[in-house]
Coordinates of C-alpha atoms in Angstrom, one line a residue:
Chain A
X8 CA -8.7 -17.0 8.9
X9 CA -7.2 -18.9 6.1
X10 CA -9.3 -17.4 3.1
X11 CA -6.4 -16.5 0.6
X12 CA -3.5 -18.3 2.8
X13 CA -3.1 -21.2 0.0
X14 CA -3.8 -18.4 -3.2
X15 CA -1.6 -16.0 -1.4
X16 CA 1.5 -18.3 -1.1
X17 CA 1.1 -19.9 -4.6
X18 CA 1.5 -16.3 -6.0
X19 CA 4.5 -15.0 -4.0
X20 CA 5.9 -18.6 -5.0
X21 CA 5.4 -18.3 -8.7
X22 CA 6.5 -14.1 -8.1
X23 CA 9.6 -14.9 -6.0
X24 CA 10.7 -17.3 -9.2
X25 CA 10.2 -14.4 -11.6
X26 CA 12.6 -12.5 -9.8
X27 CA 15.9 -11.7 -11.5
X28 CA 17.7 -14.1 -9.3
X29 CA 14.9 -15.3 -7.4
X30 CA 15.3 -19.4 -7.8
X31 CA 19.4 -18.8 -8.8
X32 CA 20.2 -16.9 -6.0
X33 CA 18.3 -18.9 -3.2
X34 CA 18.6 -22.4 -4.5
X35 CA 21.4 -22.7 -7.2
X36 CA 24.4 -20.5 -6.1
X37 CA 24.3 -21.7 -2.2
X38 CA 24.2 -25.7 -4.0
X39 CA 26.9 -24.7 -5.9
X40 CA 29.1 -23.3 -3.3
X41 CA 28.8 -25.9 -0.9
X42 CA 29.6 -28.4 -3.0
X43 CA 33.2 -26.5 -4.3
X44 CA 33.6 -26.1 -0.3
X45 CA 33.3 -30.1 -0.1
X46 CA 35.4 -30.8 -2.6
X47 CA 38.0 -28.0 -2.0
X48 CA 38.1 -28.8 1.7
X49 CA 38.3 -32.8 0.6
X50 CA 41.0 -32.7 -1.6
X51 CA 43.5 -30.8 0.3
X52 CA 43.5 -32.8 3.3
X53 CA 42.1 -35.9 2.0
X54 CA 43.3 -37.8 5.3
X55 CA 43.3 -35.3 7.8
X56 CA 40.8 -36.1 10.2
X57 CA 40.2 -32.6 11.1
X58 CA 38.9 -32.1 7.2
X59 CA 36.7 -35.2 7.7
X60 CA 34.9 -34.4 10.8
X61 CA 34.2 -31.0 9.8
X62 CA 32.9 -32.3 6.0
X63 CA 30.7 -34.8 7.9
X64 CA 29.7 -32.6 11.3
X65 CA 30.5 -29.0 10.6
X66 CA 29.8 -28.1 7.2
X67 CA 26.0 -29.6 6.9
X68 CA 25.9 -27.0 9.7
X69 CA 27.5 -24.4 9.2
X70 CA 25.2 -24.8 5.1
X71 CA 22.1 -25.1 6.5
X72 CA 22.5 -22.0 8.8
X73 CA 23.3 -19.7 6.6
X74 CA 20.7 -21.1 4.5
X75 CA 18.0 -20.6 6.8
X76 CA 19.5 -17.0 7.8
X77 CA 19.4 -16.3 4.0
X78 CA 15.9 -17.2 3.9
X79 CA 15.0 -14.7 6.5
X80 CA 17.4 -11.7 5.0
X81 CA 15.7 -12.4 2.3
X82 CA 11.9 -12.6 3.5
X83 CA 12.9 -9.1 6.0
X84 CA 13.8 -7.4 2.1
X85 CA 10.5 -8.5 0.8
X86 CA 8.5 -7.4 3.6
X87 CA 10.2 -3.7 3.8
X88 CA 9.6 -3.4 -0.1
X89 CA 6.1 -4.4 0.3
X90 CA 5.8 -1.5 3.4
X91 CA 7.7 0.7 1.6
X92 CA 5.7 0.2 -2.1
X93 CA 2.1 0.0 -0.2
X94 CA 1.5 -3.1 -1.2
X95 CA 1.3 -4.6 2.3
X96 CA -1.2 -1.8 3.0
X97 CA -3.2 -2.7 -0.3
X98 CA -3.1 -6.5 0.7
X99 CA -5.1 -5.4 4.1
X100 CA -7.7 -3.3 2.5
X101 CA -9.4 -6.4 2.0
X102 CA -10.8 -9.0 4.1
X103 CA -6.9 -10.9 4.3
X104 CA -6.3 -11.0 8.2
X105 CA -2.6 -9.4 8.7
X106 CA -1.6 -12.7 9.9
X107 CA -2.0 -14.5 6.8
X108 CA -0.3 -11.9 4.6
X109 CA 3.2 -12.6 6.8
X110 CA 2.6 -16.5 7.4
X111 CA 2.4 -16.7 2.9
X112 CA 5.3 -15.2 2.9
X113 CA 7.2 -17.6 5.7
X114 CA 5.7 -20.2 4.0
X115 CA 6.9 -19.3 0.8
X116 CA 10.5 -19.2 2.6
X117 CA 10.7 -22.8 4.3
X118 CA 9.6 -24.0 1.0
X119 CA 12.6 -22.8 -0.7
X120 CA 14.8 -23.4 2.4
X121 CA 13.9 -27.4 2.2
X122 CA 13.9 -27.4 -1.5
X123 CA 17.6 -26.0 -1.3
X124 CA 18.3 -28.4 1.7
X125 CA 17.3 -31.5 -0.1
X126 CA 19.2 -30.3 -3.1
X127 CA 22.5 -30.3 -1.1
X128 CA 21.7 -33.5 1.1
X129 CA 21.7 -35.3 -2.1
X130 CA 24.6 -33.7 -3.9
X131 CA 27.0 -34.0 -0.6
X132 CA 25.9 -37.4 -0.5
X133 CA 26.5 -37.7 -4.5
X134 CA 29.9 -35.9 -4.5
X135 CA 31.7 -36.5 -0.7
X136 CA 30.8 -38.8 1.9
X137 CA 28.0 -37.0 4.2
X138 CA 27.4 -38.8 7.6
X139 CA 26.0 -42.4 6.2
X140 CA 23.5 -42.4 9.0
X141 CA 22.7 -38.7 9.7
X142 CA 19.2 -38.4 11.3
X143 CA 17.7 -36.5 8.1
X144 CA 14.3 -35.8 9.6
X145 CA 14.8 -35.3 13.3
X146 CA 17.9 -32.7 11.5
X147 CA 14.6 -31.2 9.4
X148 CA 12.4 -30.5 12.8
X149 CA 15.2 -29.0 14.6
X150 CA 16.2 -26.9 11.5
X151 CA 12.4 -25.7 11.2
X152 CA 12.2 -25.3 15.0
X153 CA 15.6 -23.0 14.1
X154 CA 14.3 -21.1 11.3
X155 CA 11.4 -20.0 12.8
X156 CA 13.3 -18.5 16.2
X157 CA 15.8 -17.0 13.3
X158 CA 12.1 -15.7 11.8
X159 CA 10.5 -14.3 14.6
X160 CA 13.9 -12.2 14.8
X161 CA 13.7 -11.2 11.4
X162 CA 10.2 -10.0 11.7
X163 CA 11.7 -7.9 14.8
X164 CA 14.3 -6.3 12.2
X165 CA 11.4 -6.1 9.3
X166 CA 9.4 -4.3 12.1
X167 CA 11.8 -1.0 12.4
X168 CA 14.4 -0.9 9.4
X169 CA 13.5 2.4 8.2
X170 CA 14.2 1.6 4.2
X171 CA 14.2 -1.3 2.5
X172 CA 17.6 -0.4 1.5
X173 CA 18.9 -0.7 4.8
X174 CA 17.2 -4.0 5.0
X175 CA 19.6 -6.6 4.0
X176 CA 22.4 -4.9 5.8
X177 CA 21.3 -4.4 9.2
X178 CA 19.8 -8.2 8.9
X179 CA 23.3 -9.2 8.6
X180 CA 25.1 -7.0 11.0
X181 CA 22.6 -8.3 13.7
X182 CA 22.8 -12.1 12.5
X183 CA 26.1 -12.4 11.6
X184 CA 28.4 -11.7 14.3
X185 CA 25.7 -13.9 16.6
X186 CA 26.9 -16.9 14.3
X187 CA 30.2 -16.5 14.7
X188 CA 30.0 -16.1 18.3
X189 CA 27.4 -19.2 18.5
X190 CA 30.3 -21.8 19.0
X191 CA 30.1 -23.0 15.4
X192 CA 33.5 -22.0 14.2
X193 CA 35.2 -21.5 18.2
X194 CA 34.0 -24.1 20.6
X195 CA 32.4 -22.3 23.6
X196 CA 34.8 -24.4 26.0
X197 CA 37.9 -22.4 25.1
X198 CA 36.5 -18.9 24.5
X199 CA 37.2 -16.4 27.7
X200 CA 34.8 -16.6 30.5
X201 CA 33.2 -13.1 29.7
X202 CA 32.8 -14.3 25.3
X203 CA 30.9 -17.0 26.9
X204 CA 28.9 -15.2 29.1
X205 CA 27.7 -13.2 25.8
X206 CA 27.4 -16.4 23.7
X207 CA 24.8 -17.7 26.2
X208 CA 22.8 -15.0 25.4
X209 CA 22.6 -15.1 21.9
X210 CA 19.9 -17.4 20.1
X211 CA 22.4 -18.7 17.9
X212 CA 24.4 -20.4 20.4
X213 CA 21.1 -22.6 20.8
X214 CA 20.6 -23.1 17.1
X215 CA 24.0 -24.3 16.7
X216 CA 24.4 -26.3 19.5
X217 CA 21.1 -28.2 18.6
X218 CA 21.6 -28.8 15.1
X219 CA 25.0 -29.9 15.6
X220 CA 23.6 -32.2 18.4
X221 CA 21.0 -33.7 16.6
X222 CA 23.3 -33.9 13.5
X223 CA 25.6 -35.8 15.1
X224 CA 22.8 -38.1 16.5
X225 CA 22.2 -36.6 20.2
X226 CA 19.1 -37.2 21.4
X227 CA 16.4 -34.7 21.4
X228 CA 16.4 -35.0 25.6
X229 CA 19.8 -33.8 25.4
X230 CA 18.5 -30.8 23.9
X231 CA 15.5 -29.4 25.8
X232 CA 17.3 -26.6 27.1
X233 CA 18.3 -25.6 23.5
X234 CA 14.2 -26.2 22.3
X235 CA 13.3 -23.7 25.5
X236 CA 15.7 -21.3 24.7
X237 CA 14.2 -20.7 20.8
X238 CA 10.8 -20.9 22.3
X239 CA 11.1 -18.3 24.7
X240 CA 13.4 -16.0 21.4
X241 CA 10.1 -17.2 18.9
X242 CA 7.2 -16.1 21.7
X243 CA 9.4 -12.7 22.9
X244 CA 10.1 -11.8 19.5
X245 CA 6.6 -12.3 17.8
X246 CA 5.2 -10.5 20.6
X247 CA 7.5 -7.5 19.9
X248 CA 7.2 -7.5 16.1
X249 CA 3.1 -7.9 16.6
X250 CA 3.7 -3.9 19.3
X251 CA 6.3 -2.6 16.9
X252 CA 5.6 -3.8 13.5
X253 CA 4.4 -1.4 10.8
X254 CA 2.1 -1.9 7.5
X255 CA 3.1 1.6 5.7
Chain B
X20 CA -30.2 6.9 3.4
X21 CA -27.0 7.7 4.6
X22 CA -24.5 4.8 4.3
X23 CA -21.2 6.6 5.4
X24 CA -22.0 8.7 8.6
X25 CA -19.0 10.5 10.1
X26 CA -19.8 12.0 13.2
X27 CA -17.3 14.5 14.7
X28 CA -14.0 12.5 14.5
X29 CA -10.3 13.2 15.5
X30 CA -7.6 11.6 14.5
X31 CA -3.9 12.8 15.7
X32 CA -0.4 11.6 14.7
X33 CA 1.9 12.4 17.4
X34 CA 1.2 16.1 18.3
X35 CA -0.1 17.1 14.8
X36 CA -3.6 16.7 14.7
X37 CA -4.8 15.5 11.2
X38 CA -8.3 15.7 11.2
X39 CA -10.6 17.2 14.4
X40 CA -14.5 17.7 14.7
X41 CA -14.8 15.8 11.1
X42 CA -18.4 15.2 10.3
X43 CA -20.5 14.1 7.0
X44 CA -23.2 11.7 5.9
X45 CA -22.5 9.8 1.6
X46 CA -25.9 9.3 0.9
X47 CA -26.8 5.9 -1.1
X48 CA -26.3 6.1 -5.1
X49 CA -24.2 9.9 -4.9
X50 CA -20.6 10.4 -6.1
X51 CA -18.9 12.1 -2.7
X52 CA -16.1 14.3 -3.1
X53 CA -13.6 15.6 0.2
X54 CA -11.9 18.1 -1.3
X55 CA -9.0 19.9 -0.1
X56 CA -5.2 20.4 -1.1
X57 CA -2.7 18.3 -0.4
X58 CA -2.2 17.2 3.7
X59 CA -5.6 18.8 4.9
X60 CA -6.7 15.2 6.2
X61 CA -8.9 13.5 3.2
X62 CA -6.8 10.7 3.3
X63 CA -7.2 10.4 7.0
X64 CA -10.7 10.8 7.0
X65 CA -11.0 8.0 4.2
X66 CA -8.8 5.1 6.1
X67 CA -10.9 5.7 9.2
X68 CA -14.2 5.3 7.5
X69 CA -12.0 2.0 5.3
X70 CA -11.6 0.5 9.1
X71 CA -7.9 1.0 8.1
X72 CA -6.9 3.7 11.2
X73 CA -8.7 4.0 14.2
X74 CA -9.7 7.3 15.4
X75 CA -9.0 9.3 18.6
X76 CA -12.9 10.3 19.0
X77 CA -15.8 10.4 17.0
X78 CA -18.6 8.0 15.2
X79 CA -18.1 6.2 12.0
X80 CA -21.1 3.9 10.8
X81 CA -20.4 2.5 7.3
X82 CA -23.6 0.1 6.0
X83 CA -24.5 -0.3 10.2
X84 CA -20.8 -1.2 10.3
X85 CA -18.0 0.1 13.0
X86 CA -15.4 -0.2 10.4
X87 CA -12.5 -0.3 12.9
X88 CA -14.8 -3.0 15.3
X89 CA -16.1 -5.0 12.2
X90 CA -13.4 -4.4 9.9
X91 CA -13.5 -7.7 7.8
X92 CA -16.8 -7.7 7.5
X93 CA -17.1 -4.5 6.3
X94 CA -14.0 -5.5 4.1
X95 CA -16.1 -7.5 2.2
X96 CA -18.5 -5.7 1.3
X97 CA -16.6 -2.5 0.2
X98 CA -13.9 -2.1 -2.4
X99 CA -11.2 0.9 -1.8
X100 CA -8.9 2.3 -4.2
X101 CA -5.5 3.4 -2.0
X102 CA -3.2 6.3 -2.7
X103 CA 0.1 5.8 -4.1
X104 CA -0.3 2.0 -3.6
X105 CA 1.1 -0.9 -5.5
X106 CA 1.2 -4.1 -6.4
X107 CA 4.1 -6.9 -6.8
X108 CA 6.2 -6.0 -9.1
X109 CA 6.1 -9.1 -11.1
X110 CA 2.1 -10.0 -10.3
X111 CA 0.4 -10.4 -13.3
X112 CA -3.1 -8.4 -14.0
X113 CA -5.5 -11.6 -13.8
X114 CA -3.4 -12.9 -11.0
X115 CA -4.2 -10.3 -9.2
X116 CA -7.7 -10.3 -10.3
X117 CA -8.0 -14.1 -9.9
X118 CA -6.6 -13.7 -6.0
X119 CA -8.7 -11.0 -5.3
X120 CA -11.6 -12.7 -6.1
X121 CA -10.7 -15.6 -3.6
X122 CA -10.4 -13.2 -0.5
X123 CA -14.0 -12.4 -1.0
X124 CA -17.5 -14.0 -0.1
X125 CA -19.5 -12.9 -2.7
X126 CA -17.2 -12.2 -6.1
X127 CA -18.7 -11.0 -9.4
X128 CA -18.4 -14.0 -11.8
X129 CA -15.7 -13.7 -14.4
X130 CA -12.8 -11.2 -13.6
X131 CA -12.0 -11.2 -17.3
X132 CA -15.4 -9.2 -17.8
X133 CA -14.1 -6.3 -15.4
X134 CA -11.1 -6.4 -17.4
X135 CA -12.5 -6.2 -20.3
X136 CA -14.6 -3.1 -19.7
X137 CA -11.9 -1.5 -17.7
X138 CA -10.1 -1.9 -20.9
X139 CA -7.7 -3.9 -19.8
X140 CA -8.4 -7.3 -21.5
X141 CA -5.2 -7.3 -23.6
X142 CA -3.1 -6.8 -20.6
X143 CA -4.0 -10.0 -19.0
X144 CA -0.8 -11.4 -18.7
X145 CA 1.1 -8.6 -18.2
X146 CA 3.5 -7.5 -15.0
X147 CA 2.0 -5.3 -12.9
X148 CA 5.2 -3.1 -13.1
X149 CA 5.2 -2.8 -16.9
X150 CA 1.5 -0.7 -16.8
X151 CA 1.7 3.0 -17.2
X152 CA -0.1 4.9 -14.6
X153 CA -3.7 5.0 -16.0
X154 CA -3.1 1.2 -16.6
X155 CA -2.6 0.6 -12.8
X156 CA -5.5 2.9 -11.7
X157 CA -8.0 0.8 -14.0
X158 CA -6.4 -2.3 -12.5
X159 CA -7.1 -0.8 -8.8
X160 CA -10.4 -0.1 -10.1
X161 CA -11.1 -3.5 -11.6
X162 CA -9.5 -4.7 -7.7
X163 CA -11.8 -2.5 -5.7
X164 CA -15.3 -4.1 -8.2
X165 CA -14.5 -7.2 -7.6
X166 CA -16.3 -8.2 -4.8
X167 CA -19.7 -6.1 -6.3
X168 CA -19.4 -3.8 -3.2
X169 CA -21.8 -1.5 -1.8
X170 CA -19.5 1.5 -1.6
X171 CA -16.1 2.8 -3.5
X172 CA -13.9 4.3 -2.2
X173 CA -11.4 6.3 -4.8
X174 CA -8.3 8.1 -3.0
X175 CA -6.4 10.6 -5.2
X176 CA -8.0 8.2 -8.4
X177 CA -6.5 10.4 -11.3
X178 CA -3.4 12.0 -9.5
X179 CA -0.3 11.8 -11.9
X180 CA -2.5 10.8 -14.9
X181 CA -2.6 12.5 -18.2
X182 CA -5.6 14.7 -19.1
X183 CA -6.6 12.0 -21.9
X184 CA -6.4 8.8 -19.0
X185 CA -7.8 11.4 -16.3
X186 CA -11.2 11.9 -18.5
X187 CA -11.6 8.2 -19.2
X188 CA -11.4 7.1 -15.3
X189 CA -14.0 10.0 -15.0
X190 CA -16.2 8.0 -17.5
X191 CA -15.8 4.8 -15.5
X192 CA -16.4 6.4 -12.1
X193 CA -19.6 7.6 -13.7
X194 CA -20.4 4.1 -14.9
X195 CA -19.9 3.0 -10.9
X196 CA -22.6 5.3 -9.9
X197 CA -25.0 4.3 -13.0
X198 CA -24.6 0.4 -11.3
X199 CA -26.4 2.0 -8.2
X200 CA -23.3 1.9 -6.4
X201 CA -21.8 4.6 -4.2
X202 CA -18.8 6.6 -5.0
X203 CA -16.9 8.0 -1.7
X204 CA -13.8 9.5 -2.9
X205 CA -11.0 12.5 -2.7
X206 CA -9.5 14.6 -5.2
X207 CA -7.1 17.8 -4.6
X208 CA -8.8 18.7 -8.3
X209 CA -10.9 21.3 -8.2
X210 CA -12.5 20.6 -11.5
X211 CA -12.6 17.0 -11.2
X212 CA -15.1 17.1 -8.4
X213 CA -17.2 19.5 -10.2
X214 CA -17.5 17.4 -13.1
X215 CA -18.3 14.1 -11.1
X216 CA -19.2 14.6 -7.4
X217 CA -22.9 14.9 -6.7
X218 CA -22.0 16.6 -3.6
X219 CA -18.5 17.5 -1.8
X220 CA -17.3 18.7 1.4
X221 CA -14.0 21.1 1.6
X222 CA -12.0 19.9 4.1
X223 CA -9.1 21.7 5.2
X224 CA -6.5 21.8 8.1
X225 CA -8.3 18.5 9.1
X226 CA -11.6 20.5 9.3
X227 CA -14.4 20.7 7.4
X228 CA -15.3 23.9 6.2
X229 CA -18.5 23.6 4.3
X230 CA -20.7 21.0 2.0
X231 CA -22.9 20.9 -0.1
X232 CA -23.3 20.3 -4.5
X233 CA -20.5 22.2 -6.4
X234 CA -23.2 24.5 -8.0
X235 CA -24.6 25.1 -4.6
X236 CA -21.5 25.8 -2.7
X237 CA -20.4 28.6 -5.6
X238 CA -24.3 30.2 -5.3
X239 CA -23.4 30.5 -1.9
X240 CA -20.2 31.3 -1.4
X241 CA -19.3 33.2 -5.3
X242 CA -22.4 34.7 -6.8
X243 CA -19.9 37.0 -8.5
X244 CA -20.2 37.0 -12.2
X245 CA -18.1 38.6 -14.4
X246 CA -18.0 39.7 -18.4
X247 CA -15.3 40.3 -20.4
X248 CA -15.7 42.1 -23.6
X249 CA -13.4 44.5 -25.6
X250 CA -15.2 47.8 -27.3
X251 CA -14.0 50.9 -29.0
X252 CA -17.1 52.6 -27.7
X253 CA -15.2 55.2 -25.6
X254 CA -18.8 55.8 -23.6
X255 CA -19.0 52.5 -22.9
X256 CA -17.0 52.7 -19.3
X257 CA -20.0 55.0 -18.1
X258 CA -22.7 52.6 -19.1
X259 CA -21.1 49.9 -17.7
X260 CA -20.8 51.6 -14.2
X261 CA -24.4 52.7 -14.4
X262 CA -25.7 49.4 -14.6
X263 CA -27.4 47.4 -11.4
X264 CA -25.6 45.0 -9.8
X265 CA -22.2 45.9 -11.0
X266 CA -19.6 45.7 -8.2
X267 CA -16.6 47.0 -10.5
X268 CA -15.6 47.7 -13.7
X269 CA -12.2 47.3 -14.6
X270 CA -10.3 48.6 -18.0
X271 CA -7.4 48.0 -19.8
X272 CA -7.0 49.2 -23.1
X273 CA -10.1 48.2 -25.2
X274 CA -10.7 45.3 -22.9
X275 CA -13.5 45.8 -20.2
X276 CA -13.8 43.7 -17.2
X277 CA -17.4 44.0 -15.6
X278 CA -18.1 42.2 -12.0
X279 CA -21.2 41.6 -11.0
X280 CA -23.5 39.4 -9.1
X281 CA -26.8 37.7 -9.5
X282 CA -28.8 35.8 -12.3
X283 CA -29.8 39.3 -13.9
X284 CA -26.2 40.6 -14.2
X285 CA -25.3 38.8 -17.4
X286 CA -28.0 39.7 -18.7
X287 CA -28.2 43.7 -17.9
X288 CA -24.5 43.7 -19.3
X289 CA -26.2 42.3 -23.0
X290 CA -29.3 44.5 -22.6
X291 CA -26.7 47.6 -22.4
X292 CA -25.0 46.9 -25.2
X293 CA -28.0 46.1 -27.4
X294 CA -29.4 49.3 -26.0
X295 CA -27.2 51.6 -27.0
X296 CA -25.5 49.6 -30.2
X297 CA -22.0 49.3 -28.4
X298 CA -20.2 47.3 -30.8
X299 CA -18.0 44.6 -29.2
X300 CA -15.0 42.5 -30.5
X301 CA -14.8 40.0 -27.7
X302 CA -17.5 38.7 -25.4
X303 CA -17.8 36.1 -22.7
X304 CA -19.0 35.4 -19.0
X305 CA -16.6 34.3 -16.9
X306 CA -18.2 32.1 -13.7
X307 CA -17.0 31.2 -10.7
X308 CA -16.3 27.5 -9.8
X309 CA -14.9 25.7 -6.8
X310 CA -11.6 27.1 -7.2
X311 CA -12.8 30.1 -6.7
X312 CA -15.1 28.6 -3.3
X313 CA -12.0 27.3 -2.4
X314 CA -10.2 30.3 -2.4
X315 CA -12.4 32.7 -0.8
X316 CA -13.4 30.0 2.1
X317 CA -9.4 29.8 2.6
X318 CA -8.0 32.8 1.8
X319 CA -5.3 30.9 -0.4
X320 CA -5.4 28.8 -3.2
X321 CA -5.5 25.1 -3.5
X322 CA -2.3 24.9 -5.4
X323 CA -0.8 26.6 -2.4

C-alpha cells in the first residue's frame, strides 16, 4: 500500500518548489504579511489592550487559518490540473493504489503548512510579543486535526469543480464566508439567534473555536465537542469525495 | 497462446453505449492493432482490458488476470501508454523514470539505458513540459518498459507527431515485439497498422466488424486491382475491355483507368500491351489497402 508513498511525495515536494511561486507564495509572502500586520497593528495602539489581546490571541489564529485554508486551495488546484492534464490517470496505470497518489500530495501540504507555521512562530516571537507560554504543540495537534477536516472538504470541492480554472475560486467562495461566520472576527454570543443557528453548522465554527481554545491554554476536555464535530466533517466528507471523486 | 482474451464486452456511458458484443484474442509475440476512427470505442476497449474501467458485461483475461478484480497485479506486469496523458509539468525525465521504477516489483536495471535507446539520454534533466511531442511519446514509452512487462499497450502512440517522429516510434515499436514482447495498441492510421500490426481488428460504433492480418482483410474484403496507364493507342480502349477480369475501364484523355480483380489481372493488363505493342507513357498498379477495407466495410471513410 505504501510502494511509491515516500518517492511520490519527495517529487511533488521538489516539483511544488519549482513552481513559479511555489515556495514564495506558500511560505514567504504569508510570513511577510503577518509580520507587517503585527507590527502595523502594534504600533498604532501600542497600549490599547484590545490590540494586545488580539496580537497575542487572535491573530496566531486568525494566520494559521488561513494558512491551512491556503494549503488546501492550493492542493484542490493541483489535484484538478492533474485530472484535467491526465496525469492523475497516468499515475493509476500503474501499480500506485489511488490512495497513495492523494495522501503524497496532503503530505506534501502539511509539510509546507508547518514549515510556514514555524517560520511565523519564530518571527512573531522575534518581532512582537506572542503569548510567552502558548501551548506550541498541543496548538500543532489541533491545527493538524483542523487541516485535515478543512482537507477532507477540499477533496469534496476537488471531487466536482468542473475546470481547474474554477478551482481556486469556488474553494474560496465555499471556505470563506464559513470563516467569517466561524466566530473568529464576531463572537457567536452577540450574533442574532438565527446567524448562530447557521454558525453551528459550519465546520469552521469548530476549527476556530478549538484553536482559539487551545491557544489560549483550554484544555483539550474543554474541547471534545469541537474534536467530534471535525471527525464526523473528516469521515462524511472522505466518504463523499471517495462516491463522487473523479480521476479524468 | 492468447494472452489478451476479450470475450463479448459492453461498456456504456450514460445512455451511449461505447462498445457492445466486443470480442478478440492478442496472441503472444504479435503487434495488435484496433482500428477505427475517432470515438468508435478503441479507447474503451483498451482501459477495460488495462483494469482501468470496468465493464457492463463480458470476459476479459489478461496473462490469467481479471484486470478490473486483480488490477495491481496485473499492473505490474504490464506497461500502457495513455492517450493524451501527461506528466508534471516541472517532473524531470529520469525523475520520472527513477519513480517509476520504485512502483514496480521487478524493474529493468538502469533507467538510463531505456533512455538512452529511446534516444532520450541527453534530455535527462530536462522538464517534462519543455519536450516536443515525439519527445513525450518516447518518454511514455521508456515509462510503460520499465517494469520489462509482458504486454504494451500503445493508445493513439503517434497521434499529433510529425511524419519524421511518427516513423521512428514505428521503429521502436518494432524493436518491442523483436524483445518477444507483445504489442496491443490502437491507431485511427490506416497506414500505420498496415505497416506494423501483425493482425488488426476494425472496430467501429463500439463493434467489431472484422479481423484478421492487413493483407488478409484487403484479399477479402478488396481484391480490386487497378492500373493506370496513359496511351495514344486510340484501340487501346477496346482491348482493355476485352480482357478477363476487368470490371471497368475508365478514360480520360490519354489516361486509362483499368479495374480489375484477382492475381492474374495485373498481369493480363501487361500481356495486352506487350501483345499488341501499345506504347504507354505512364504505368502503375494501384492496390487496395485498409483504407480502402475500411471504407467499403463502413460505407464512409475513416477521416469522416
Amino acid at each position: 500500500m505504501l510502494r511509491g508513498l515516500w518517492e511520490l511525495t519527495w517529487l511533488e515536494t521538489k516539483i511544488f518548489l519549482r513552481e513559479p511561486l511555489g515556495a514564495i507564495g506558500t511560505v514567504v509572502i504569508p510570513v511577510v504579511v503577518f509580520l507587517l500586520v503585527g507590527r502595523a497593528i502594534g504600533r498604532s495602539a501600542p497600549a490599547s489592550p484590545g490590540a494586545t489581546a488580539f496580537l497575542r490571541d487572535g491573530l496566531p489564529v486568525l494566520a494559521s487559518l488561513f494558512i491551512a485554508i491556503n494549503a488546501v486551495l492550493s492542493l484542490v488546484t493541483i489535484i484538478s490540473i492533474y485530472r484535467e492534464g491526465g496525469i492523475l490517470k497516468r499515475l493509476r496505470a500503474t501499480p500506485l493504489r489511488p490512495q497513495t497518489i492523494l495522501t503524497a500530495h496532503v503530505l506534501v501540504k502539511l509539510l509546507f503548512t508547518a514549515v510556514t507555521l514555524t517560520l511565523m512562530m519564530l518571527a512573531g516571537r522575534r518581532y512582537f510579543a506572542a503569548g510567552p507560554d502558548v501551548p506550541v504543540i498541543a496548538f500543532g495537534i489541533a491545527l493538524l486535526a483542523s487541516t485535515l477536516a478543512i482537507l477532507s472538504m477540499g477533496f469534496v470541492i476537488a471531487s466536482v469543480v468542473p475546470t481547474a480554472r474554477f478551482a481556486q475560486p469556488i474553494g474560496a467562495v465555499i471556505f470563506y464566508p464559513m470563516v467569517v461566520l466561524s466566530g473568529l472576527f464576531v463572537p457567536l454570543d452577540i450574533m442574532p439567534q438565527w446567524l448562530r443557528m447557521l454558525a453551528r453548522l459550519l465546520p469552521f465554527t469548530y476549527v476556530v473555536s478549538l484553536l482559539q481554545g487551545i491557544w489560549t491554554g483550554g484544555s483539550w476536555s474543554a474541547h471534545v465537542g469541537d474534536l467530534a464535530a471535525l471527525a464526523v466533517v473528516c469521515v462524511v466528507c472522505t466518504a463523499l469525495s471517495a462516491r463522487v471523486f473523479r480521476w479524468e | 497462446m492468447a494472452v489478451v482474451h476479450v470475450a463479448g464486452v459492453r461498456k456504456t456511458y450514460g445512455r451511449t453505449v461505447a462498445v457492445d458484443e466486443v470480442s478478440f484474442d492478442v496472441q503472444e509475440g504479435e503487434i495488435f492493432g484496433l482500428i477505427g476512427p475517432n470515438g468508435a470505442g478503441k479507447t474503451t476497449t483498451m482501459e477495460c482490458v488495462e483494469g482501468l474501467r470496468k465493464p457492463d458485461r463480458g470476459t476479459i483475461s489478461v496473462l490469467g488476470l481479471d484486470p478490473f478484480r486483480d488490477v495491481y497485479q496485473l499492473q505490474d506486469r504490464i506497461g500502457v501508454q495513455l492517450q493524451q496523458a501527461h506528466l508534471q509539468k516541472r517532473i524531470k525525465v529520469w525523475e520520472a523514470v527513477h519513480l517509476w521504477a520504485s512502483l514496480y516489483r521487478k524493474p529493468i536495471g538502469d533507467g538510463d539505458v531505456l533512455l538512452e535507446q529511446l534516444g532520450l539520454a541527453d534530455k535527462r534533466n530536462a522538464w517534462f513540459m519543455t519536450l516536443s511531442g515525439g519527445q513525450q511519446q518516447r518518454l511514455f514509452i521508456a515509462l510503460a518498459l520499465i517494469n520489462d512487462p509482458h504486454v504494451v499497450f500503445l493508445d493513439e502512440l503517434t497521434t499529433g507527431l510529425d511524419p519524421q517522429s511518427r516513423r521512428a516510434i514505428w521503429e521502436l515499436v518494432r524493436g518491442i515485439r523483436a524483445r518477444g514482447k507483445t504489442v496491443f495498441m490502437t491507431t485511427h492510421l490506416m497506414e500505420e497498422a498496415e505497416r506494423l500490426c501483425d493482425r488488426v481488428a476494425i472496430i467501429e460504433h463500439g463493434r467489431i466488424i472484422d479481423a484478421d492480418t492487413p493483407q488478409g482483410l484487403v484479399d477479402r474484403h478488396c481484391p480490386e486491382r487497378s492500373v493506370v496507364l496513359v496511351t495514344g493507342d486510340p484501340l487501346a480502349e477496346e482491348r482493355f475491355r476485352a480482357l478477363p477480369h476487368v470490371d471497368e475501364v475508365l478514360r480520360a484523355d490519354a489516361q486509362f483507368t483499368i479495374r480489375g480483380r484477382g492475381d492474374g489481372f495485373v498481369t493480363a493488363v501487361i500481356q495486352c500491351l506487350a501483345e499488341h505493342q501499345i506504347r504507354v507513357s505512364d504505368f502503375r498498379t494501384v492496390l487496395p489497402s485498409l483504407e480502402d477495407v475500411f471504407l467499403k466495410l463502413t460505407g464512409h471513410s475513416i477521416r469522416d
